[in-house]
Short mmCIF file of C-alpha atoms in Angstrom, two decimals:
data_model
loop_
_atom_site.label_atom_id
_atom_site.label_comp_id
_atom_site.label_asym_id
_atom_site.label_seq_id
_atom_site.Cartn_x
_atom_site.Cartn_y
_atom_site.Cartn_z
CA UNK F 1 0.00 0.00 -0.01
CA UNK F 2 1.35 3.51 -0.74
CA UNK F 3 2.24 5.67 2.21
CA UNK F 4 -0.38 8.40 2.47
CA UNK F 5 1.92 10.51 4.58
CA UNK F 6 4.79 10.41 2.08
CA UNK F 7 5.67 13.66 0.30
CA UNK F 8 4.43 13.83 -3.32
CA UNK F 9 7.04 12.83 -5.92
CA UNK F 10 8.70 15.78 -7.61
CA UNK F 11 8.82 15.16 -11.35
CA UNK F 12 11.60 16.40 -13.57
CA UNK F 13 11.35 16.78 -17.30
CA UNK F 14 13.39 13.54 -17.67
CA UNK F 15 10.99 11.63 -15.43
CA UNK F 16 8.06 12.98 -17.49
CA UNK F 17 9.57 11.69 -20.74
CA UNK F 18 10.45 8.32 -19.19
CA UNK F 19 6.96 7.80 -17.72
CA UNK F 20 5.16 8.57 -21.02
CA UNK F 21 7.75 6.79 -23.19
CA UNK F 22 7.18 8.46 -26.51
CA UNK F 23 9.54 5.97 -28.16
CA UNK F 24 12.08 8.61 -29.13
CA UNK F 25 14.73 5.93 -29.70
CA UNK F 26 12.58 4.26 -32.38
CA UNK F 27 11.74 7.47 -34.23
CA UNK F 28 13.47 7.84 -37.56
CA UNK F 29 14.19 11.52 -38.03
CA UNK F 30 14.63 10.93 -41.78
CA UNK F 31 10.87 10.32 -42.27
CA UNK F 32 8.80 13.16 -43.75
CA UNK F 33 5.18 13.97 -42.95
CA UNK F 34 3.81 12.27 -46.09
CA UNK F 35 5.77 9.13 -45.15
CA UNK F 36 4.04 9.03 -41.76
CA UNK F 37 0.47 10.00 -42.81
CA UNK F 38 -0.02 7.40 -45.52
CA UNK F 39 -3.72 6.83 -45.00
CA UNK F 40 -6.26 9.41 -46.23
CA UNK F 41 -8.97 10.55 -43.85
CA UNK F 42 -12.65 10.78 -44.86
CA UNK F 43 -14.89 13.20 -43.00
CA UNK F 44 -18.48 14.36 -43.25
CA UNK F 45 -19.39 17.98 -42.69
CA UNK F 46 -23.15 18.02 -42.26
CA UNK F 47 -25.93 17.37 -42.96
CA UNK F 48 -26.51 18.80 -39.47
CA UNK F 49 -23.58 21.11 -38.73
CA UNK F 50 -23.58 24.74 -37.61
CA UNK F 51 -21.11 25.75 -40.32
CA UNK F 52 -23.27 24.41 -43.16
CA UNK F 53 -26.18 26.79 -42.40
CA UNK F 54 -28.60 24.19 -43.74
CA UNK F 55 -29.28 20.56 -44.36
CA UNK F 56 -26.68 19.37 -46.83
CA UNK F 57 -23.54 17.27 -46.66
CA UNK F 58 -19.98 17.90 -47.75
CA UNK F 59 -17.97 14.64 -47.94
CA UNK F 60 -14.21 15.16 -48.02
CA UNK F 61 -11.13 13.04 -48.58
CA UNK F 62 -8.30 14.65 -46.63
CA UNK F 63 -4.54 14.49 -46.78
CA UNK F 64 -3.94 16.06 -43.36
CA UNK F 65 -5.84 19.35 -43.58
CA UNK F 66 -5.74 19.42 -47.37
CA UNK F 67 -8.92 18.54 -49.28
CA UNK F 68 -7.94 16.11 -52.02
CA UNK F 69 -11.49 15.36 -53.20
CA UNK F 70 -14.96 16.47 -52.16
CA UNK F 71 -18.55 15.49 -52.82
CA UNK F 72 -21.55 17.73 -52.13
CA UNK F 73 -24.97 16.19 -51.43
CA UNK F 74 -27.94 18.59 -51.19
CA UNK F 75 -30.56 15.80 -50.88
CA UNK F 76 -31.42 16.29 -47.23
CA UNK F 77 -34.28 18.77 -47.64
CA UNK F 78 -37.32 17.88 -49.67
CA UNK F 79 -40.52 19.73 -48.89
CA UNK F 80 -41.72 19.20 -52.43
CA UNK F 81 -42.45 22.86 -53.29
CA UNK F 82 -42.83 22.28 -57.01
CA UNK F 83 -45.14 19.30 -56.53
CA UNK F 84 -47.23 20.71 -53.69
CA UNK F 85 -48.14 23.87 -55.59
CA UNK F 86 -49.67 21.82 -58.41
CA UNK F 87 -52.49 21.05 -55.95
CA UNK F 88 -53.00 24.67 -54.93
CA UNK F 89 -54.65 27.66 -56.54
CA UNK F 90 -52.25 30.31 -57.93
CA UNK F 91 -52.95 32.64 -55.05
CA UNK F 92 -52.31 29.88 -52.50
CA UNK F 93 -48.76 29.43 -53.80
CA UNK F 94 -47.61 32.71 -52.21
CA UNK F 95 -47.03 31.37 -48.68
CA UNK F 96 -44.89 28.58 -50.09
CA UNK F 97 -42.58 31.12 -51.78
CA UNK F 98 -41.76 32.55 -48.36
CA UNK F 99 -40.00 29.29 -47.54
CA UNK F 100 -37.54 29.38 -50.46
CA UNK F 101 -35.02 31.97 -49.30
CA UNK F 102 -36.50 32.45 -45.83
CA UNK F 103 -34.08 35.30 -45.12
CA UNK F 104 -35.89 37.58 -47.57
CA UNK F 105 -39.34 36.08 -48.10
CA UNK F 106 -40.92 39.33 -49.38
CA UNK F 107 -38.69 39.32 -52.44
CA UNK F 108 -39.87 35.74 -53.22
CA UNK F 109 -43.48 36.94 -52.93
CA UNK F 110 -42.84 39.74 -55.39
CA UNK F 111 -40.94 37.48 -57.83
CA UNK F 112 -43.77 34.98 -58.01
CA UNK F 113 -46.58 37.51 -58.26
CA UNK F 114 -44.61 39.43 -60.93
CA UNK F 115 -44.41 36.25 -63.01
CA UNK F 116 -48.12 35.54 -62.57
CA UNK F 117 -49.05 39.10 -63.51
CA UNK F 118 -47.06 38.72 -66.70
CA UNK F 119 -48.98 35.54 -67.48
CA UNK F 120 -52.29 37.29 -66.77
CA UNK F 121 -51.19 40.36 -68.75
CA UNK F 122 -51.68 42.65 -65.72
CA UNK F 123 -49.79 45.77 -64.82
CA UNK F 124 -49.98 46.67 -61.14
CA UNK F 125 -50.50 50.34 -60.17
CA UNK F 126 -47.50 52.63 -59.79
CA UNK F 127 -48.03 52.89 -56.05
CA UNK F 128 -47.79 49.08 -55.74
CA UNK F 129 -44.63 49.01 -57.89
CA UNK F 130 -42.85 51.52 -55.69
CA UNK F 131 -43.96 49.79 -52.48
CA UNK F 132 -42.65 46.49 -53.84
CA UNK F 133 -39.29 48.11 -54.58
CA UNK F 134 -39.23 49.52 -51.04
CA UNK F 135 -39.80 46.17 -49.37
CA UNK F 136 -37.43 44.33 -51.73
CA UNK F 137 -34.54 46.73 -51.02
CA UNK F 138 -35.14 46.61 -47.29
CA UNK F 139 -35.10 42.83 -47.49
CA UNK F 140 -31.91 42.94 -49.61
CA UNK F 141 -30.15 44.82 -46.81
CA UNK F 142 -31.50 42.36 -44.19
CA UNK F 143 -30.43 39.35 -46.25
CA UNK F 144 -26.90 40.70 -46.77
CA UNK F 145 -26.61 41.47 -43.05
CA UNK F 146 -27.40 37.86 -42.24
CA UNK F 147 -24.98 36.57 -44.86
CA UNK F 148 -22.05 38.82 -43.96
CA UNK F 149 -22.66 38.71 -40.21
CA UNK F 150 -22.79 34.90 -40.03
CA UNK F 151 -19.94 34.47 -42.53
CA UNK F 152 -17.59 36.59 -40.48
CA UNK F 153 -18.68 34.99 -37.19
CA UNK F 154 -18.01 31.58 -38.70
CA UNK F 155 -14.49 32.71 -39.43
CA UNK F 156 -14.14 33.79 -35.80
CA UNK F 157 -15.08 37.48 -35.52
CA UNK F 158 -18.16 37.56 -33.30
CA UNK F 159 -18.46 41.31 -32.73
CA UNK F 160 -19.43 42.01 -36.33
CA UNK F 161 -22.37 39.65 -35.98
CA UNK F 162 -23.90 41.84 -33.24
CA UNK F 163 -23.30 45.07 -35.14
CA UNK F 164 -25.26 43.87 -38.13
CA UNK F 165 -27.96 41.99 -36.24
CA UNK F 166 -28.76 44.94 -33.98
CA UNK F 167 -29.38 47.07 -37.07
CA UNK F 168 -31.24 44.25 -38.79
CA UNK F 169 -33.64 43.91 -35.87
CA UNK F 170 -34.66 47.54 -36.36
CA UNK F 171 -35.37 46.87 -40.03
CA UNK F 172 -37.32 43.77 -38.95
CA UNK F 173 -39.47 46.01 -36.72
CA UNK F 174 -40.27 48.18 -39.75
CA UNK F 175 -41.24 45.12 -41.85
CA UNK F 176 -43.34 43.73 -38.99
CA UNK F 177 -45.25 47.04 -38.74
CA UNK F 178 -46.19 46.60 -42.41
CA UNK F 179 -46.80 42.87 -42.74
CA UNK F 180 -47.49 41.70 -39.17
CA UNK F 181 -44.77 39.03 -39.48
CA UNK F 182 -41.01 38.73 -39.03
CA UNK F 183 -40.04 35.76 -41.21
CA UNK F 184 -42.75 34.43 -43.54
CA UNK F 185 -44.85 37.35 -44.75
CA UNK F 186 -47.28 36.47 -47.58
CA UNK F 187 -47.88 40.23 -47.95
CA UNK F 188 -47.82 40.51 -51.74
CA UNK F 189 -50.84 39.46 -53.84
CA UNK F 190 -51.31 38.64 -57.48
CA UNK F 191 -52.37 42.01 -58.86
CA UNK F 192 -51.28 44.04 -55.89
CA UNK F 193 -50.75 43.92 -52.12
CA UNK F 194 -52.68 42.64 -49.15
CA UNK F 195 -53.05 46.18 -47.74
CA UNK F 196 -51.60 49.65 -48.01
CA UNK F 197 -48.77 51.26 -46.00
CA UNK F 198 -49.70 52.12 -42.40
CA UNK F 199 -49.60 55.75 -41.31
CA UNK F 200 -46.12 57.00 -40.62
CA UNK F 201 -44.44 53.98 -42.21
CA UNK F 202 -42.25 55.93 -44.65
CA UNK F 203 -41.03 58.19 -41.84
CA UNK F 204 -40.21 55.10 -39.79
CA UNK F 205 -38.15 53.68 -42.68
CA UNK F 206 -36.23 56.94 -43.02
CA UNK F 207 -35.43 56.98 -39.29
CA UNK F 208 -34.33 53.34 -39.30
CA UNK F 209 -32.08 53.79 -42.33
CA UNK F 210 -29.93 56.18 -40.29
CA UNK F 211 -28.83 53.21 -38.20
CA UNK F 212 -27.44 51.24 -41.15
CA UNK F 213 -24.39 53.37 -42.09
CA UNK F 214 -23.03 53.14 -38.53
CA UNK F 215 -23.36 49.34 -38.54
CA UNK F 216 -21.60 49.12 -41.93
CA UNK F 217 -18.83 51.48 -40.68
CA UNK F 218 -18.33 49.44 -37.51
CA UNK F 219 -18.07 46.15 -39.42
CA UNK F 220 -15.82 47.39 -42.23
CA UNK F 221 -13.61 49.18 -39.72
CA UNK F 222 -13.00 45.87 -37.97
CA UNK F 223 -12.48 43.56 -40.96
CA UNK F 224 -11.63 45.43 -44.17
CA UNK F 225 -7.92 45.75 -43.37
CA UNK F 226 -7.78 43.09 -40.68
CA UNK F 227 -4.83 40.78 -41.32
CA UNK F 228 -6.55 37.68 -39.97
CA UNK F 229 -9.71 38.33 -41.97
CA UNK F 230 -7.70 38.99 -45.14
CA UNK F 231 -5.69 35.78 -44.67
CA UNK F 232 -8.89 33.75 -44.25
CA UNK F 233 -10.68 35.30 -47.24
CA UNK F 234 -8.32 36.76 -49.85
CA UNK F 235 -7.47 34.26 -52.56
CA UNK F 236 -9.83 31.69 -50.93
CA UNK F 237 -12.60 30.15 -53.04
CA UNK F 238 -11.55 32.08 -56.18
CA UNK F 239 -13.52 31.68 -59.39
CA UNK F 240 -13.38 33.47 -62.74
CA UNK F 241 -16.34 35.13 -64.42
CA UNK F 242 -16.31 32.49 -67.18
CA UNK F 243 -16.45 29.64 -64.69
CA UNK F 244 -19.09 31.39 -62.57
CA UNK F 245 -21.33 31.85 -65.61
CA UNK F 246 -20.82 28.24 -66.67
CA UNK F 247 -22.13 27.13 -63.24
CA UNK F 248 -25.15 29.45 -63.55
CA UNK F 249 -24.08 31.98 -60.94
CA UNK F 250 -25.97 35.25 -60.61
CA UNK F 251 -26.25 37.98 -58.00
CA UNK F 252 -23.44 39.15 -55.67
CA UNK F 253 -21.44 35.96 -56.14
CA UNK F 254 -21.21 36.54 -59.89
CA UNK F 255 -20.59 40.27 -59.43
CA UNK F 256 -17.64 39.52 -57.13
CA UNK F 257 -15.81 38.14 -60.20
CA UNK F 258 -16.03 41.47 -62.04
CA UNK F 259 -19.28 40.99 -63.96
CA UNK F 260 -21.85 43.77 -63.51
CA UNK F 261 -24.85 41.60 -64.48
CA UNK F 262 -27.91 42.70 -62.52
CA UNK F 263 -31.53 42.28 -63.71
CA UNK F 264 -32.45 45.62 -62.24
CA UNK F 265 -30.17 47.18 -64.89
CA UNK F 266 -30.23 44.56 -67.67
CA UNK F 267 -34.03 44.11 -67.73
CA UNK F 268 -35.42 46.94 -65.55
CA UNK F 269 -38.82 46.55 -63.92
CA UNK F 270 -40.82 48.62 -61.39
CA UNK F 271 -39.11 51.91 -62.37
CA UNK F 272 -35.61 50.70 -61.52
CA UNK F 273 -34.40 52.39 -64.71
CA UNK F 274 -35.54 55.71 -63.23
CA UNK F 275 -33.59 55.31 -60.00
CA UNK F 276 -29.93 56.30 -59.62
CA UNK F 277 -27.80 53.47 -58.24
CA UNK F 278 -24.56 51.67 -59.05
CA UNK F 279 -23.73 47.94 -59.34
CA UNK F 280 -20.77 47.12 -57.06
CA UNK F 281 -18.36 44.54 -58.51
CA UNK F 282 -15.28 42.71 -57.26
CA UNK F 283 -12.11 41.70 -59.05
CA UNK F 284 -10.92 38.31 -57.82
CA UNK F 285 -14.09 36.31 -57.21
CA UNK F 286 -12.92 35.23 -53.75
CA UNK F 287 -14.54 35.21 -50.32
CA UNK F 288 -13.25 38.69 -49.54
CA UNK F 289 -14.83 40.20 -52.66
CA UNK F 290 -18.11 38.40 -52.04
CA UNK F 291 -18.29 39.98 -48.59
CA UNK F 292 -17.33 43.44 -49.77
CA UNK F 293 -19.74 43.40 -52.72
CA UNK F 294 -22.63 42.67 -50.41
CA UNK F 295 -21.63 45.43 -48.02
CA UNK F 296 -21.45 47.88 -50.97
CA UNK F 297 -24.87 46.67 -52.16
CA UNK F 298 -26.38 47.60 -48.77
CA UNK F 299 -25.29 51.19 -49.39
CA UNK F 300 -26.77 51.18 -52.86
CA UNK F 301 -30.04 49.78 -51.54
CA UNK F 302 -30.22 52.65 -49.09
CA UNK F 303 -29.81 55.07 -52.02
CA UNK F 304 -32.65 53.35 -53.83
CA UNK F 305 -34.94 53.42 -50.78
CA UNK F 306 -34.38 57.11 -50.17
CA UNK F 307 -35.25 57.95 -53.80
CA UNK F 308 -38.28 55.66 -53.92
CA UNK F 309 -39.77 57.01 -50.66
CA UNK F 310 -39.80 60.44 -52.24
CA UNK F 311 -41.54 59.13 -55.34
CA UNK F 312 -44.29 56.85 -53.99
CA UNK F 313 -47.48 58.19 -55.53
CA UNK F 314 -50.99 58.04 -54.17
CA UNK F 315 -53.54 55.75 -55.74
CA UNK F 316 -54.85 52.21 -55.59
CA UNK F 317 -52.65 49.25 -54.59
CA UNK F 318 -54.53 46.57 -56.61
CA UNK F 319 -55.50 46.16 -60.23
CA UNK F 320 -59.14 46.62 -61.17
CA UNK F 321 -59.83 43.01 -62.08
CA UNK F 322 -62.62 41.24 -60.25
CA UNK F 323 -61.39 37.85 -61.40
CA UNK F 324 -58.09 38.25 -59.60
CA UNK F 325 -58.47 40.65 -56.65
CA UNK F 326 -60.85 40.20 -53.71
CA UNK F 327 -63.47 42.96 -53.42
CA UNK F 328 -63.41 45.34 -50.44
CA UNK F 329 -64.89 43.88 -47.28
CA UNK F 330 -67.65 46.45 -47.04
CA UNK F 331 -68.96 45.37 -50.43
CA UNK F 332 -68.78 41.70 -49.42
CA UNK F 333 -70.77 42.45 -46.27
CA UNK F 334 -73.36 44.77 -47.83
CA UNK F 335 -73.93 43.73 -51.47
CA UNK F 336 -74.85 40.48 -53.20
CA UNK F 337 -72.49 41.29 -56.07
CA UNK F 338 -69.56 41.72 -53.69
CA UNK F 339 -70.38 38.48 -51.90
CA UNK F 340 -70.59 36.53 -55.19
CA UNK F 341 -67.35 38.14 -56.45
CA UNK F 342 -65.58 37.19 -53.19
CA UNK F 343 -66.93 33.64 -53.38
CA UNK F 344 -65.73 33.11 -56.99
CA UNK F 345 -62.22 34.47 -56.35
CA UNK F 346 -61.79 32.34 -53.22
CA UNK F 347 -63.24 29.13 -54.71
CA UNK F 348 -61.93 29.38 -58.26
CA UNK F 349 -58.96 31.74 -57.98
CA UNK F 350 -57.16 33.39 -60.88
CA UNK F 351 -57.39 31.42 -64.14
CA UNK F 352 -54.70 32.47 -66.60
CA UNK F 353 -55.03 31.34 -70.24
CA UNK F 354 -53.33 28.14 -71.28
CA UNK F 355 -49.67 28.77 -72.04
CA UNK F 356 -46.29 29.13 -70.38
CA UNK F 357 -44.14 31.95 -69.12
CA UNK F 358 -40.74 32.55 -67.53
CA UNK F 359 -40.09 35.65 -65.45
CA UNK F 360 -37.19 36.47 -63.18
CA UNK F 361 -36.38 38.99 -60.42
CA UNK F 362 -33.08 40.18 -58.95
CA UNK F 363 -33.23 38.85 -55.40
CA UNK F 364 -30.46 39.27 -52.75
CA UNK F 365 -28.79 36.08 -53.91
CA UNK F 366 -29.33 36.54 -57.65
CA UNK F 367 -31.86 35.59 -60.29
CA UNK F 368 -35.01 33.97 -58.88
CA UNK F 369 -37.14 32.78 -61.78
CA UNK F 370 -40.50 31.04 -62.10
CA UNK F 371 -41.37 28.99 -65.18
CA UNK F 372 -45.13 28.59 -65.03
CA UNK F 373 -47.26 26.33 -67.26
CA UNK F 374 -51.00 26.91 -67.28
CA UNK F 375 -53.63 24.57 -68.65
CA UNK F 376 -56.35 27.23 -68.28
CA UNK F 377 -57.60 26.05 -64.87
CA UNK F 378 -57.24 27.65 -61.43
CA UNK F 379 -54.32 25.40 -60.51
CA UNK F 380 -50.88 25.50 -62.13
CA UNK F 381 -50.11 22.57 -64.36
CA UNK F 382 -46.42 22.98 -63.53
CA UNK F 383 -44.22 25.51 -61.74
CA UNK F 384 -40.48 25.19 -62.05
CA UNK F 385 -38.37 27.36 -59.73
CA UNK F 386 -34.99 28.70 -60.74
CA UNK F 387 -33.45 29.54 -57.33
CA UNK F 388 -30.03 31.26 -57.32
CA UNK F 389 -28.61 29.19 -54.41
CA UNK F 390 -29.08 25.91 -56.23
CA UNK F 391 -26.73 26.96 -59.00
CA UNK F 392 -24.24 28.61 -56.67
CA UNK F 393 -24.06 25.39 -54.64
CA UNK F 394 -23.12 23.43 -57.76
CA UNK F 395 -19.72 25.08 -57.72
CA UNK F 396 -18.83 24.23 -54.11
CA UNK F 397 -16.89 21.11 -55.03
CA UNK F 398 -14.83 23.12 -57.52
CA UNK F 399 -14.14 25.84 -54.95
CA UNK F 400 -13.02 23.71 -52.02
CA UNK F 401 -10.93 20.96 -53.65
CA UNK F 402 -7.23 21.76 -53.18
CA UNK F 403 -7.95 24.04 -50.19
CA UNK F 404 -7.92 23.48 -46.47
CA UNK F 405 -10.72 22.22 -44.23
CA UNK F 406 -11.02 25.63 -42.60
CA UNK F 407 -11.59 27.20 -46.03
CA UNK F 408 -14.87 25.27 -46.40
CA UNK F 409 -16.49 27.32 -43.66
CA UNK F 410 -15.32 30.62 -45.12
CA UNK F 411 -16.39 29.69 -48.63
CA UNK F 412 -19.86 28.37 -47.66
CA UNK F 413 -20.63 31.48 -45.67
CA UNK F 414 -19.59 33.74 -48.56
CA UNK F 415 -21.80 31.88 -51.02
CA UNK F 416 -24.80 32.47 -48.71
CA UNK F 417 -26.40 29.14 -49.54
CA UNK F 418 -29.97 28.99 -48.21
CA UNK F 419 -31.11 25.36 -47.90
CA UNK F 420 -34.75 26.32 -48.68
CA UNK F 421 -33.66 26.95 -52.27
CA UNK F 422 -31.96 23.55 -52.56
CA UNK F 423 -35.28 21.70 -52.24
CA UNK F 424 -35.68 19.54 -55.36
#
């Protein structure tokens, strides 16, 4: 039995080495690291991992920390958007669009309704067009704040996350005052909007916009010339314009390569051609440029919002088409014609002529398009979604092979992949 009263043994460095016996005598100093690590390592990142920001899997073959080969599997989210909406009326599809890119659902609402209005040959009133631009640009800022804030925090800089999210919460309050929701809105309608702007809403937007430049200045001041941030992002996940286009990239990711392609300029809609704003572009197509392009786009969105607020005209917010838009409630409650009109729109819904149409909108992540086939009934025969994230994700294997494991996190965050758009 050991003596409990004995003084504890005093270890020297020699004793420590002898006790653990690392086998120094057997170690051949002539061996190199590749000689020792002869077996590759296979790891899974996801489908449930904080760094993936969604349900998908990245399967990697590693040589140490180097990614020799990678496989990307997006088949872990299937809500069946395209199949479900075949059983719904055209108007009932709107809540499902909220769940595509759930970081900016209002833009999805607008994109779908814009496509449907083209199929129905409807032009929404000017007031509605300007309000749609307002909410889309507010959501663009909010979406970019989520992307940049979480991307930088994934790399290890937590403070920036709070700077952007504090400002984003104030924008969220503005959107909630308009729509009554904070994530899935269903505010836009085919032919117009659910309701008009509340009193004082434009003034609230102006006041809230004053908070954004400070948040941007705080974040850029911490990371723009930060050596650690530059080392983690500059030259990481690089792609050329030609390769980006071949993968189907659009939006900020494409513009980070030097291309100035933006549907708001290329095929203007909703008076975007009458608003003064620039298209920020990068030069290297790396993670750093993708972050900085989004930050610059926030500033341009603020310019657009300020101009649009000054231009919003008075007038109706819905088209004058009884086959598409619900009648006012007072007519439903007081007249037989209003009640019948309400009944027909609810039961039968909009019925576009047989045919097909494709229409796209510039969303925060790029081109969101809807290819709609009508058979002349109240339900779509087929709706095919062209979500920007699905095409951006196709290039992930190309971007991460040959890099380090830590680069995967930085690259994924910069792509801003939203799993709701990967649903096939």
